[in-house]
mmCIF file of C-alpha atoms and ligand atoms in Angstrom:
data_model
loop_
_atom_site.group_PDB
_atom_site.id
_atom_site.type_symbol
_atom_site.label_atom_id
_atom_site.label_comp_id
_atom_site.label_asym_id
_atom_site.label_seq_id
_atom_site.Cartn_x
_atom_site.Cartn_y
_atom_site.Cartn_z
ATOM 1 C CA UNK L 106 71.123 97.147 81.146
ATOM 2 C CA UNK L 107 74.702 97.451 82.328
ATOM 3 C CA UNK L 108 77.111 95.844 79.868
ATOM 4 C CA UNK L 109 79.860 93.327 80.492
ATOM 5 C CA UNK L 110 82.678 95.570 79.354
ATOM 6 C CA UNK L 111 85.715 93.807 77.859
ATOM 7 C CA UNK L 112 86.972 96.976 76.141
ATOM 8 C CA UNK L 113 90.771 97.279 75.860
ATOM 9 C CA UNK L 114 91.058 100.961 76.760
ATOM 10 C CA UNK L 115 89.541 103.270 77.727
ATOM 11 C CA UNK L 116 87.838 100.571 79.673
ATOM 12 C CA UNK L 117 85.934 99.425 82.693
ATOM 13 C CA UNK L 118 86.467 101.068 86.078
ATOM 14 C CA UNK L 119 84.697 100.144 89.307
ATOM 15 C CA UNK L 120 81.032 101.218 89.402
ATOM 16 C CA UNK L 121 81.585 102.864 92.793
ATOM 17 C CA UNK L 122 84.324 104.989 91.222
ATOM 18 C CA UNK L 123 81.979 106.156 88.454
ATOM 19 C CA UNK L 124 79.387 107.147 91.048
ATOM 20 C CA UNK L 125 81.823 109.045 93.273
ATOM 21 C CA UNK L 126 83.388 110.789 90.283
ATOM 22 C CA UNK L 127 79.927 111.772 89.019
ATOM 23 C CA UNK L 128 79.018 113.224 92.422
ATOM 24 C CA UNK L 129 82.282 115.157 92.606
ATOM 25 C CA UNK L 130 81.621 116.670 89.186
ATOM 26 C CA UNK L 131 78.511 118.330 90.652
ATOM 27 C CA UNK L 132 79.603 118.976 94.231
ATOM 28 C CA UNK L 133 82.976 117.900 95.581
ATOM 29 C CA UNK L 134 82.661 116.678 99.189
ATOM 30 C CA UNK L 135 79.816 119.095 99.899
ATOM 31 C CA UNK L 136 81.900 122.265 99.352
ATOM 32 C CA UNK L 137 79.338 123.633 96.882
ATOM 33 C CA UNK L 138 81.791 123.459 93.980
ATOM 34 C CA UNK L 139 82.686 120.904 91.333
ATOM 35 C CA UNK L 140 86.086 119.206 91.448
ATOM 36 C CA UNK L 141 86.724 120.673 87.993
ATOM 37 C CA UNK L 142 85.968 124.298 88.923
ATOM 38 C CA UNK L 143 88.348 124.706 91.854
ATOM 39 C CA UNK L 144 91.979 125.751 91.665
ATOM 40 C CA UNK L 145 94.479 122.970 91.300
ATOM 41 C CA UNK L 146 96.405 124.886 93.992
ATOM 42 C CA UNK L 147 93.464 124.676 96.403
ATOM 43 C CA UNK L 148 93.879 122.705 99.613
ATOM 44 C CA UNK L 149 91.228 120.274 98.306
ATOM 45 C CA UNK L 150 93.004 119.414 95.072
ATOM 46 C CA UNK L 151 96.517 119.394 96.512
ATOM 47 C CA UNK L 152 95.235 116.724 98.907
ATOM 48 C CA UNK L 153 93.858 114.700 95.989
ATOM 49 C CA UNK L 154 97.154 114.872 94.113
ATOM 50 C CA UNK L 155 99.211 113.922 97.168
ATOM 51 C CA UNK L 156 96.891 111.033 98.026
ATOM 52 C CA UNK L 157 96.971 109.709 94.454
ATOM 53 C CA UNK L 158 100.777 109.916 94.405
ATOM 54 C CA UNK L 159 101.225 108.181 97.734
ATOM 55 C CA UNK L 160 98.673 105.435 96.970
ATOM 56 C CA UNK L 161 100.472 104.679 93.707
ATOM 57 C CA UNK L 162 103.786 104.279 95.543
ATOM 58 C CA UNK L 163 102.306 102.174 98.346
ATOM 59 C CA UNK L 164 100.393 99.823 96.002
ATOM 60 C CA UNK L 165 103.709 99.118 94.283
ATOM 61 C CA UNK L 166 105.448 98.504 97.616
ATOM 62 C CA UNK L 167 107.937 101.295 96.957
ATOM 63 C CA UNK L 168 107.642 103.431 100.104
ATOM 64 C CA UNK L 169 110.963 104.559 101.523
ATOM 65 C CA UNK L 170 112.917 103.289 98.520
ATOM 66 C CA UNK L 171 113.693 106.598 96.823
ATOM 67 C CA UNK L 172 110.777 106.611 94.362
ATOM 68 C CA UNK L 173 108.346 109.420 93.562
ATOM 69 C CA UNK L 174 105.124 109.367 91.553
ATOM 70 C CA UNK L 175 104.043 111.941 88.979
ATOM 71 C CA UNK L 176 100.744 112.371 87.143
ATOM 72 C CA UNK L 177 101.678 113.834 83.775
ATOM 73 C CA UNK L 178 99.902 114.430 80.470
ATOM 74 C CA UNK L 179 100.513 113.362 76.902
ATOM 75 C CA UNK L 180 99.681 109.706 77.450
ATOM 76 C CA UNK L 181 102.058 106.789 77.592
ATOM 77 C CA UNK L 182 103.070 107.893 74.094
ATOM 78 C CA UNK L 183 104.687 111.022 75.531
ATOM 79 C CA UNK L 184 106.724 108.785 77.843
ATOM 80 C CA UNK L 185 108.215 107.054 74.787
ATOM 81 C CA UNK L 186 110.194 110.240 74.180
ATOM 82 C CA UNK L 187 110.434 111.609 77.741
ATOM 83 C CA UNK L 188 112.208 108.443 78.904
ATOM 84 C CA UNK L 189 114.858 108.847 76.221
ATOM 85 C CA UNK L 190 115.099 112.607 76.654
ATOM 86 C CA UNK L 191 115.864 112.177 80.371
ATOM 87 C CA UNK L 192 117.832 108.913 80.454
ATOM 88 C CA UNK L 193 119.443 108.146 77.103
ATOM 89 C CA UNK L 194 123.017 109.385 76.937
ATOM 90 C CA UNK L 195 124.856 106.834 74.770
ATOM 91 C CA UNK L 196 123.006 103.607 74.213
ATOM 92 C CA UNK L 197 119.766 102.013 75.402
ATOM 93 C CA UNK L 198 118.309 98.536 74.924
ATOM 94 C CA UNK L 199 114.730 97.828 73.874
ATOM 95 C CA UNK L 200 112.843 94.555 73.895
ATOM 96 C CA UNK L 201 110.410 94.668 70.995
ATOM 97 C CA UNK L 202 107.245 92.795 71.928
ATOM 98 C CA UNK L 203 104.592 94.645 69.957
ATOM 99 C CA UNK L 204 103.097 97.818 68.562
ATOM 100 C CA UNK L 205 103.754 99.905 71.672
ATOM 101 C CA UNK L 206 107.370 98.769 72.008
ATOM 102 C CA UNK L 207 107.880 99.549 68.320
ATOM 103 C CA UNK L 208 106.548 103.046 68.852
ATOM 104 C CA UNK L 209 108.751 103.535 71.930
ATOM 105 C CA UNK L 210 111.781 102.479 69.864
ATOM 106 C CA UNK L 211 110.937 104.915 67.073
ATOM 107 C CA UNK L 212 110.853 107.873 69.473
ATOM 108 C CA UNK L 213 113.953 106.904 71.455
ATOM 109 C CA UNK L 214 116.009 106.640 68.252
ATOM 110 C CA UNK L 215 115.798 110.423 68.008
ATOM 111 C CA UNK L 216 117.992 110.699 71.102
ATOM 112 C CA UNK L 217 120.785 108.151 70.831
ATOM 113 C CA UNK L 218 121.894 104.665 69.877
ATOM 114 C CA UNK L 219 119.458 101.833 70.363
ATOM 115 C CA UNK L 220 119.945 98.090 70.556
ATOM 116 C CA UNK L 221 116.886 95.980 69.917
ATOM 117 C CA UNK L 222 117.888 93.159 72.279
ATOM 118 C CA UNK L 223 115.212 90.825 70.878
ATOM 119 C CA UNK L 224 111.964 90.957 68.956
ATOM 120 C CA UNK L 225 108.960 88.717 68.429
ATOM 121 C CA UNK L 226 107.961 90.497 65.231
ATOM 122 C CA UNK L 227 108.775 87.367 63.168
ATOM 123 C CA UNK L 228 105.624 85.696 64.585
ATOM 124 C CA UNK L 229 103.383 88.786 64.669
ATOM 125 C CA UNK L 230 104.332 89.245 68.339
ATOM 126 C CA UNK L 231 102.561 86.125 69.589
ATOM 127 C CA UNK L 232 105.296 85.264 72.100
ATOM 128 C CA UNK L 233 107.773 86.855 74.528
ATOM 129 C CA UNK L 234 111.426 86.399 73.451
ATOM 130 C CA UNK L 235 113.612 84.565 75.968
ATOM 131 C CA UNK L 236 117.273 83.728 76.395
ATOM 132 C CA UNK L 237 118.558 86.715 74.445
ATOM 133 C CA UNK L 238 121.849 88.477 75.087
ATOM 134 C CA UNK L 239 121.797 91.865 76.744
ATOM 135 C CA UNK L 240 124.904 93.955 76.041
ATOM 136 C CA UNK L 241 126.591 95.616 78.984
ATOM 137 C CA UNK L 242 126.911 99.352 79.399
ATOM 138 C CA UNK L 243 123.311 100.236 78.499
ATOM 139 C CA UNK L 244 121.865 103.431 79.931
ATOM 140 C CA UNK L 245 118.671 101.434 80.450
ATOM 141 C CA UNK L 246 116.697 98.484 79.137
ATOM 142 C CA UNK L 247 113.113 99.245 78.130
ATOM 143 C CA UNK L 248 110.374 96.620 78.450
ATOM 144 C CA UNK L 249 106.638 96.570 77.801
ATOM 145 C CA UNK L 250 105.278 94.364 80.578
ATOM 146 C CA UNK L 251 101.932 93.637 78.934
ATOM 147 C CA UNK L 252 101.262 93.795 75.219
ATOM 148 C CA UNK L 253 97.692 95.029 75.117
ATOM 149 C CA UNK L 254 97.145 94.373 71.420
ATOM 150 C CA UNK L 255 98.695 90.915 71.098
ATOM 151 C CA UNK L 256 97.839 89.544 74.539
ATOM 152 C CA UNK L 257 101.309 88.596 75.747
ATOM 153 C CA UNK L 258 102.796 89.440 79.133
ATOM 154 C CA UNK L 259 106.301 89.258 80.554
ATOM 155 C CA UNK L 260 106.280 86.867 83.519
ATOM 156 C CA UNK L 261 110.013 86.692 84.299
ATOM 157 C CA UNK L 262 112.239 89.732 84.106
ATOM 158 C CA UNK L 263 115.488 89.432 82.127
ATOM 159 C CA UNK L 264 118.713 89.169 84.131
ATOM 160 C CA UNK L 265 120.649 92.363 83.584
ATOM 161 C CA UNK L 266 122.576 95.002 85.467
ATOM 162 C CA UNK L 267 121.025 97.682 83.258
ATOM 163 C CA UNK L 268 118.527 100.059 84.749
ATOM 164 C CA UNK L 269 115.037 98.756 83.897
ATOM 165 C CA UNK L 270 112.382 101.047 82.438
ATOM 166 C CA UNK L 271 108.918 99.638 81.850
ATOM 167 C CA UNK L 272 105.719 100.594 80.067
ATOM 168 C CA UNK L 273 103.099 99.050 82.372
ATOM 169 C CA UNK L 274 100.121 100.844 80.828
ATOM 170 C CA UNK L 275 97.928 97.782 80.632
ATOM 171 C CA UNK L 276 98.897 95.737 83.680
ATOM 172 C CA UNK L 277 99.909 98.171 86.387
ATOM 173 C CA UNK L 278 98.333 97.309 89.760
ATOM 174 C CA UNK L 279 97.166 93.940 88.402
ATOM 175 C CA UNK L 280 99.843 91.682 89.914
ATOM 176 C CA UNK L 281 102.549 91.645 92.530
ATOM 177 C CA UNK L 282 106.177 91.902 91.568
ATOM 178 C CA UNK L 283 109.349 93.289 93.052
ATOM 179 C CA UNK L 284 108.822 96.737 91.542
ATOM 180 C CA UNK L 285 112.091 97.973 93.024
ATOM 181 C CA UNK L 286 113.769 96.110 90.146
ATOM 182 C CA UNK L 287 112.605 98.987 87.934
ATOM 183 C CA UNK L 288 114.066 102.466 87.971
ATOM 184 C CA UNK L 289 111.193 103.960 86.020
ATOM 185 C CA UNK L 290 107.644 102.719 85.431
ATOM 186 C CA UNK L 291 105.014 104.513 83.394
ATOM 187 C CA UNK L 292 101.385 103.817 82.615
ATOM 188 C CA UNK L 293 98.630 105.680 80.806
ATOM 189 C CA UNK L 294 95.724 105.842 83.246
ATOM 190 C CA UNK L 295 93.046 104.580 80.884
ATOM 191 C CA UNK L 296 93.764 100.842 81.049
ATOM 192 C CA UNK L 297 93.602 99.953 84.719
ATOM 193 C CA UNK L 298 93.524 103.138 86.735
ATOM 194 C CA UNK L 299 91.305 105.948 85.523
ATOM 195 C CA UNK L 300 89.994 107.958 82.603
ATOM 196 C CA UNK L 301 92.230 108.985 79.715
ATOM 197 C CA UNK L 302 94.129 112.218 80.241
ATOM 198 C CA UNK L 303 96.822 111.441 82.761
ATOM 199 C CA UNK L 304 99.844 109.148 82.866
ATOM 200 C CA UNK L 305 101.441 107.794 85.987
ATOM 201 C CA UNK L 306 105.234 107.917 86.124
ATOM 202 C CA UNK L 307 107.024 106.292 89.059
ATOM 203 C CA UNK L 308 110.685 107.123 89.048
ATOM 204 C CA UNK L 309 113.667 106.481 91.266
ATOM 205 C CA UNK L 310 114.933 109.990 91.846
ATOM 206 C CA UNK L 311 118.650 109.219 91.849
ATOM 207 C CA UNK L 312 118.668 108.071 88.198
ATOM 208 C CA UNK L 313 117.794 111.569 86.981
ATOM 209 C CA UNK L 314 120.046 114.485 86.080
ATOM 210 C CA UNK L 315 122.722 112.367 84.392
ATOM 211 C CA UNK L 316 122.301 113.227 80.714
ATOM 212 C CA UNK L 317 124.205 116.143 79.244
ATOM 213 C CA UNK L 318 121.484 117.553 76.987
ATOM 214 C CA UNK L 319 119.226 120.452 77.948
ATOM 215 C CA UNK L 320 115.691 119.227 78.560
ATOM 216 C CA UNK L 321 112.663 121.485 77.949
ATOM 217 C CA UNK L 322 110.847 122.084 81.253
ATOM 218 C CA UNK L 323 107.632 120.249 80.394
ATOM 219 C CA UNK L 324 109.628 117.154 79.398
ATOM 220 C CA UNK L 325 111.963 117.188 82.383
ATOM 221 C CA UNK L 326 111.058 114.755 85.194
ATOM 222 C CA UNK L 327 113.123 116.782 87.656
ATOM 223 C CA UNK L 328 111.093 119.909 86.917
ATOM 224 C CA UNK L 329 107.837 118.041 87.557
ATOM 225 C CA UNK L 330 109.237 116.457 90.731
ATOM 226 C CA UNK L 331 110.421 119.837 91.988
ATOM 227 C CA UNK L 332 106.828 121.089 91.712
ATOM 228 C CA UNK L 333 105.177 118.005 93.230
ATOM 229 C CA UNK L 334 103.540 117.133 89.905
ATOM 230 C CA UNK L 335 102.004 120.629 89.688
ATOM 231 C CA UNK L 336 104.437 122.368 87.342
ATOM 232 C CA UNK L 337 101.452 123.190 85.175
ATOM 233 C CA UNK L 338 97.741 122.538 85.630
ATOM 234 C CA UNK L 339 97.365 118.795 86.006
ATOM 235 C CA UNK L 340 94.477 116.824 84.484
ATOM 236 C CA UNK L 341 92.442 117.366 87.643
ATOM 237 C CA UNK L 342 89.463 115.145 86.884
ATOM 238 C CA UNK L 343 91.598 112.269 85.567
ATOM 239 C CA UNK L 344 93.866 112.452 88.630
ATOM 240 C CA UNK L 345 90.883 112.579 90.995
ATOM 241 C CA UNK L 346 89.241 109.571 89.347
ATOM 242 C CA UNK L 347 92.543 107.675 89.377
ATOM 243 C CA UNK L 348 92.800 108.404 93.106
ATOM 244 C CA UNK L 349 89.316 106.931 93.580
ATOM 245 C CA UNK L 350 90.367 103.767 91.749
ATOM 246 C CA UNK L 351 93.498 103.479 93.886
ATOM 247 C CA UNK L 352 91.319 103.832 97.009
ATOM 248 C CA UNK L 353 88.998 101.150 95.645
ATOM 249 C CA UNK L 354 92.023 98.928 95.104
ATOM 250 C CA UNK L 355 93.000 99.431 98.744
ATOM 251 C CA UNK L 356 89.475 98.438 99.856
ATOM 252 C CA UNK L 357 89.730 95.243 97.772
ATOM 253 C CA UNK L 358 92.803 94.245 99.771
ATOM 254 C CA UNK L 359 95.402 95.736 97.432
ATOM 255 C CA UNK L 360 97.284 94.327 94.469
ATOM 256 C CA UNK L 361 97.744 90.849 95.967
ATOM 257 C CA UNK L 362 93.980 90.411 96.418
ATOM 258 C CA UNK L 363 93.047 91.571 92.904
ATOM 259 C CA UNK L 364 95.862 89.477 91.459
ATOM 260 C CA UNK L 365 94.143 86.325 92.748
ATOM 261 C CA UNK L 366 90.875 87.328 91.095
ATOM 262 C CA UNK L 367 92.710 88.293 87.893
ATOM 263 C CA UNK L 368 94.315 84.837 87.845
ATOM 264 C CA UNK L 369 90.910 83.186 88.347
ATOM 265 C CA UNK L 370 89.391 85.219 85.514
ATOM 266 C CA UNK L 371 92.264 84.377 83.161
ATOM 267 C CA UNK L 372 92.170 80.668 84.089
ATOM 268 C CA UNK L 373 88.432 80.521 83.432
ATOM 269 C CA UNK L 374 88.642 82.142 80.000
ATOM 270 C CA UNK L 375 91.830 80.457 78.743
ATOM 271 C CA UNK L 376 90.450 77.150 79.993
ATOM 272 C CA UNK L 377 87.460 77.578 77.712
ATOM 273 C CA UNK L 378 89.545 78.806 74.757
ATOM 274 C CA UNK L 379 91.674 75.654 75.049
ATOM 275 C CA UNK L 380 88.770 73.286 75.637
ATOM 276 C CA UNK L 381 86.330 74.612 73.044
ATOM 277 C CA UNK L 382 87.152 73.156 69.591
ATOM 278 C CA UNK L 383 85.616 76.190 67.860
ATOM 279 C CA UNK L 384 88.272 78.602 69.183
ATOM 280 C CA UNK L 385 92.015 78.985 69.087
ATOM 281 C CA UNK L 386 94.244 81.101 71.346
ATOM 282 C CA UNK L 387 96.524 83.585 69.567
ATOM 283 C CA UNK L 388 99.529 83.388 71.921
ATOM 284 C CA UNK L 389 101.896 80.506 71.100
ATOM 285 C CA UNK L 390 103.133 79.588 74.571
ATOM 286 C CA UNK L 391 100.604 79.474 77.435
ATOM 287 C CA UNK L 392 103.276 80.834 79.786
ATOM 288 C CA UNK L 393 103.320 84.108 77.818
ATOM 289 C CA UNK L 394 99.578 84.685 77.952
ATOM 290 C CA UNK L 395 98.406 87.947 79.403
ATOM 291 C CA UNK L 396 96.080 87.842 82.379
ATOM 292 C CA UNK L 397 94.745 91.214 81.248
ATOM 293 C CA UNK L 398 94.081 90.809 77.503
ATOM 294 C CA UNK L 399 93.149 87.381 76.153
ATOM 295 C CA UNK L 400 93.382 87.159 72.355
ATOM 296 C CA UNK L 401 91.733 84.366 70.388
ATOM 297 C CA UNK L 402 90.267 83.558 67.020
ATOM 298 C CA UNK L 403 87.384 81.500 65.763
ATOM 299 C CA UNK L 404 88.399 78.500 63.683
ATOM 300 C CA UNK L 405 85.658 78.832 61.076
ATOM 301 C CA UNK L 406 85.305 82.444 59.912
ATOM 302 C CA UNK L 407 81.942 81.625 58.352
ATOM 303 C CA UNK L 408 80.608 81.236 61.924
ATOM 304 C CA UNK L 409 81.736 84.696 63.052
ATOM 305 C CA UNK L 410 78.383 86.418 62.505
ATOM 306 C CA UNK L 411 76.640 83.815 64.638
ATOM 307 C CA UNK L 412 79.184 84.198 67.478
ATOM 308 C CA UNK L 413 79.055 88.003 67.269
ATOM 309 C CA UNK L 414 75.278 87.985 67.564
ATOM 310 C CA UNK L 415 75.446 85.687 70.613
ATOM 311 C CA UNK L 416 77.850 87.797 72.644
ATOM 312 C CA UNK L 417 76.135 91.033 71.723
ATOM 313 C CA UNK L 418 72.783 89.605 72.856
ATOM 314 C CA UNK L 419 74.410 88.625 76.154
ATOM 315 C CA UNK L 420 75.283 92.286 76.814
ATOM 316 C CA UNK L 421 79.002 91.943 76.123
ATOM 317 C CA UNK L 422 80.865 95.012 74.855
ATOM 318 C CA UNK L 423 84.300 95.514 73.331
ATOM 319 C CA UNK L 424 85.246 91.989 72.287
ATOM 320 C CA UNK L 425 86.570 92.687 68.796
ATOM 321 C CA UNK L 426 90.305 92.137 68.391
ATOM 322 C CA UNK L 427 92.712 94.842 67.317
ATOM 323 C CA UNK L 428 92.966 95.087 63.523
ATOM 324 C CA UNK L 429 96.596 93.903 63.563
ATOM 325 C CA UNK L 430 95.579 90.562 65.126
ATOM 326 C CA UNK L 431 91.934 90.145 64.122
ATOM 327 C CA UNK L 432 89.605 87.778 65.942
ATOM 328 C CA UNK L 433 88.720 88.627 69.505
ATOM 329 C CA UNK L 434 90.291 90.226 72.543
ATOM 330 C CA UNK L 435 88.774 89.985 75.995
ATOM 331 C CA UNK L 436 90.316 92.594 78.277
ATOM 332 C CA UNK L 437 89.920 91.636 81.908
ATOM 333 C CA UNK L 438 91.185 94.598 83.872
ATOM 334 C CA UNK L 439 90.932 94.815 87.674
ATOM 335 C CA UNK L 440 87.390 96.214 87.683
ATOM 336 C CA UNK L 441 85.932 93.449 85.495
ATOM 337 C CA UNK L 442 84.131 90.944 87.736
ATOM 338 C CA UNK L 443 84.602 87.187 87.412
ATOM 339 C CA UNK L 444 80.852 86.968 86.694
ATOM 340 C CA UNK L 445 81.357 88.875 83.409
ATOM 341 C CA UNK L 446 83.994 86.345 82.319
ATOM 342 C CA UNK L 447 81.517 83.579 83.189
ATOM 343 C CA UNK L 448 78.952 85.227 80.895
ATOM 344 C CA UNK L 449 81.477 85.140 78.036
ATOM 345 C CA UNK L 450 82.387 81.511 78.739
ATOM 346 C CA UNK L 451 78.678 80.589 78.775
ATOM 347 C CA UNK L 452 78.267 82.276 75.377
ATOM 348 C CA UNK L 453 81.253 80.332 73.977
ATOM 349 C CA UNK L 454 79.701 77.084 75.210
ATOM 350 C CA UNK L 455 76.302 77.962 73.755
ATOM 351 C CA UNK L 456 78.046 78.754 70.463
ATOM 352 C CA UNK L 457 79.528 75.261 70.490
ATOM 353 C CA UNK L 458 76.256 73.577 71.500
ATOM 354 C CA UNK L 459 74.261 75.271 68.736
ATOM 355 C CA UNK L 460 76.862 74.780 66.001
HETATM 356 C C1 PLP S 728 97.452 101.985 75.381
HETATM 357 C C2 PLP S 728 98.881 101.795 75.502
HETATM 358 C C3 PLP S 728 99.808 102.814 75.173
HETATM 359 C C4 PLP S 728 99.382 104.135 74.596
HETATM 360 O O1 PLP S 728 98.863 104.949 75.566
HETATM 361 P P1 PLP S 728 98.441 106.465 75.247
HETATM 362 O O2 PLP S 728 98.054 106.937 76.609
HETATM 363 O O3 PLP S 728 97.293 106.385 74.278
HETATM 364 O O4 PLP S 728 99.592 107.178 74.682
HETATM 365 C C5 PLP S 728 101.146 102.559 75.363
HETATM 366 N N1 PLP S 728 101.577 101.383 75.831
HETATM 367 C C6 PLP S 728 100.736 100.382 76.144
HETATM 368 C C7 PLP S 728 101.276 99.087 76.668
HETATM 369 C C8 PLP S 728 99.362 100.559 75.995
HETATM 370 O O5 PLP S 728 98.521 99.571 76.312
#
């Protein structure tokens, strides 16, 4: 039986993408060769890379605005240091909204001065700080748009003249926004785009080349751009599968269409969390709740075994919360259908009825 997969990452992708990727592993488009046994310089793969890059830019509405997309390796974690290596000259600002922001801060500190403009650490990151001062003269301000572990999401961008850099690993392509407000966006593929192994970087070209340090080739965005994201062998299968997901997204009607469904899914689940007296949402202010990762706890821990048995029997996978929050986390990425959220809500109601 196919599971209802609420896993936080790696996570659900569209079934049609799994099938096409599986076919391509055996025989890519009928050429008698697997996608993973042909040269990355072949006409076939160069087309895949170019299509993935251009779909990423068009889904973000950034065509003709000076942006380029790269598919790099090393995960979003590598971007924590690459961003600073390439952009941090004197001082950068970081908004600390969780584990991933904290890790980004740790790496960037190796390269220059950092200002933590605000932090929600005092409340175990269960809210998004607001109304904080942003100093002028920053090389950039780094944000984490969606905090995968804690279930918070930035809804309104801070007002600043600093260049914005954003880790969008867990909500890229899930909602519309004016993405031209950002100079650099990065996202590990494995949350909403593809298998683990590649990281999308979308960068405005004219912000590069301004730091005085020497950057090793593999960590230099300009080197990767100069080689059309083929400076070294890319993660061919991960890029191909990401391209399939971006094509699927186009067939769904693009980001605006999936955003509506994502909002419906989130409304359904948060509605039940708020209504059901046996559960409590983790995020303090409803306005900060993530549409991608809903975190909640059960009020009576002694009932946890009974709830766990119910959702497992219903074919639900991946509902356990991250160890730093506990409780439960339902990740509702683009490929998760509304019907799977309904199954979870039904289980929560049955749990209440049989209490
Ligand atoms: C998962 C995640 C990361 C880490 O990604 P890796 O590809 O494992 O390095 C970073 N930031 C956010 C917001 C994430 O959700």
